[in-house]
């Protein structure tokens, strides 16, 4: 028995696959609950496939596609909404299996098809607002550049009001039986959707805002993203979340991240976290920069209004895991958040000064005083300064 296509409407089917074997998405981001690569088939006078799948998941995709095309009809069009290989990785084999099939993309897609796969023929270039007529279904294309790559686009079926939204409105987590939002407890997907947004799409928040405006104007009844559940009972729920996150609207709470070799910096951040809690902040999340996967730290920082970074000095510089985090946060171009910093050293300063540089150059951070620098191990006076920072952070993030 083979994998089967799953019906979305009478003529639109899910032909994607789940990946529970890949440990790190993009070689970076942990996937404890897997990820789904969604692709779709539209059955009409002309038959279209929306996107392919990561190469090592080809069998699931092909079995589902064959299950719905076993009458012998082929595929007339392959629409490539996004060229990242988690979606385009099987374009070459599709071209070989269906040599008459036209591959549909925009100018940048077509450039990337040649660069990735050497494909230069059998292509249809579409521009903003162009329509692909399948018979009953008409697909209209709109660019959503940088959500997540420059060629990213959406295809909107005006007949059934179905939006194929590529990475936009997607999330981590395999589809565990249910594939529709009304078949799942969506609250269980929210953390993994935020972790996906923060780490994959978040840097491109301004383009995401433009994409959301386009999508709201279309008023789709069903949203079919490239990852995560298909949104049919409440299609705007995840759009609204993406809107909040890409607008840098944050929740009351403080993320405390420490980099500590022997526990002295951790003493400082523990005192900060405790004081913030005593000042009434319930959501205080503490991460050890050496042990929490970066993706979880970035997710939590994206969610909450306050961030405290505490780092020891290592070889006269910022502790390496903290340097990695600061570099990642600078890349994300986050806004509207409060930042407290503290550092320690023994024989050479370094950590606090680098955290100050990050505060000035690493995004739109509002510094909360005091900055605290400790030699070797914090004294009671040092810890009282840490408690003061914790109380000030609480005041800065309170709603
Ligand atoms: Fe799911 Fe940017 O690829």
Short mmCIF file of C-alpha atoms and ligand atoms in Angstrom, two decimals, residues 25 82 84 86-87 148 167 196 227, ligand 1:
data_model
loop_
_atom_site.label_atom_id
_atom_site.label_comp_id
_atom_site.label_asym_id
_atom_site.label_seq_id
_atom_site.Cartn_x
_atom_site.Cartn_y
_atom_site.Cartn_z
CA UNK A 25 16.45 22.12 9.90
CA UNK A 82 9.82 29.03 -3.34
CA UNK A 84 14.66 26.69 -0.94
CA UNK A 86 13.05 21.81 1.27
CA UNK A 87 10.43 22.58 -1.40
CA UNK A 148 11.48 33.85 2.94
CA UNK A 167 6.72 29.58 3.99
CA UNK A 196 9.89 28.72 13.02
CA UNK A 227 4.89 23.83 6.55
FE1 LIG B 1 10.44 26.07 3.83
FE2 LIG B 1 12.33 28.86 3.01
O1 LIG B 1 11.77 27.06 2.89
#
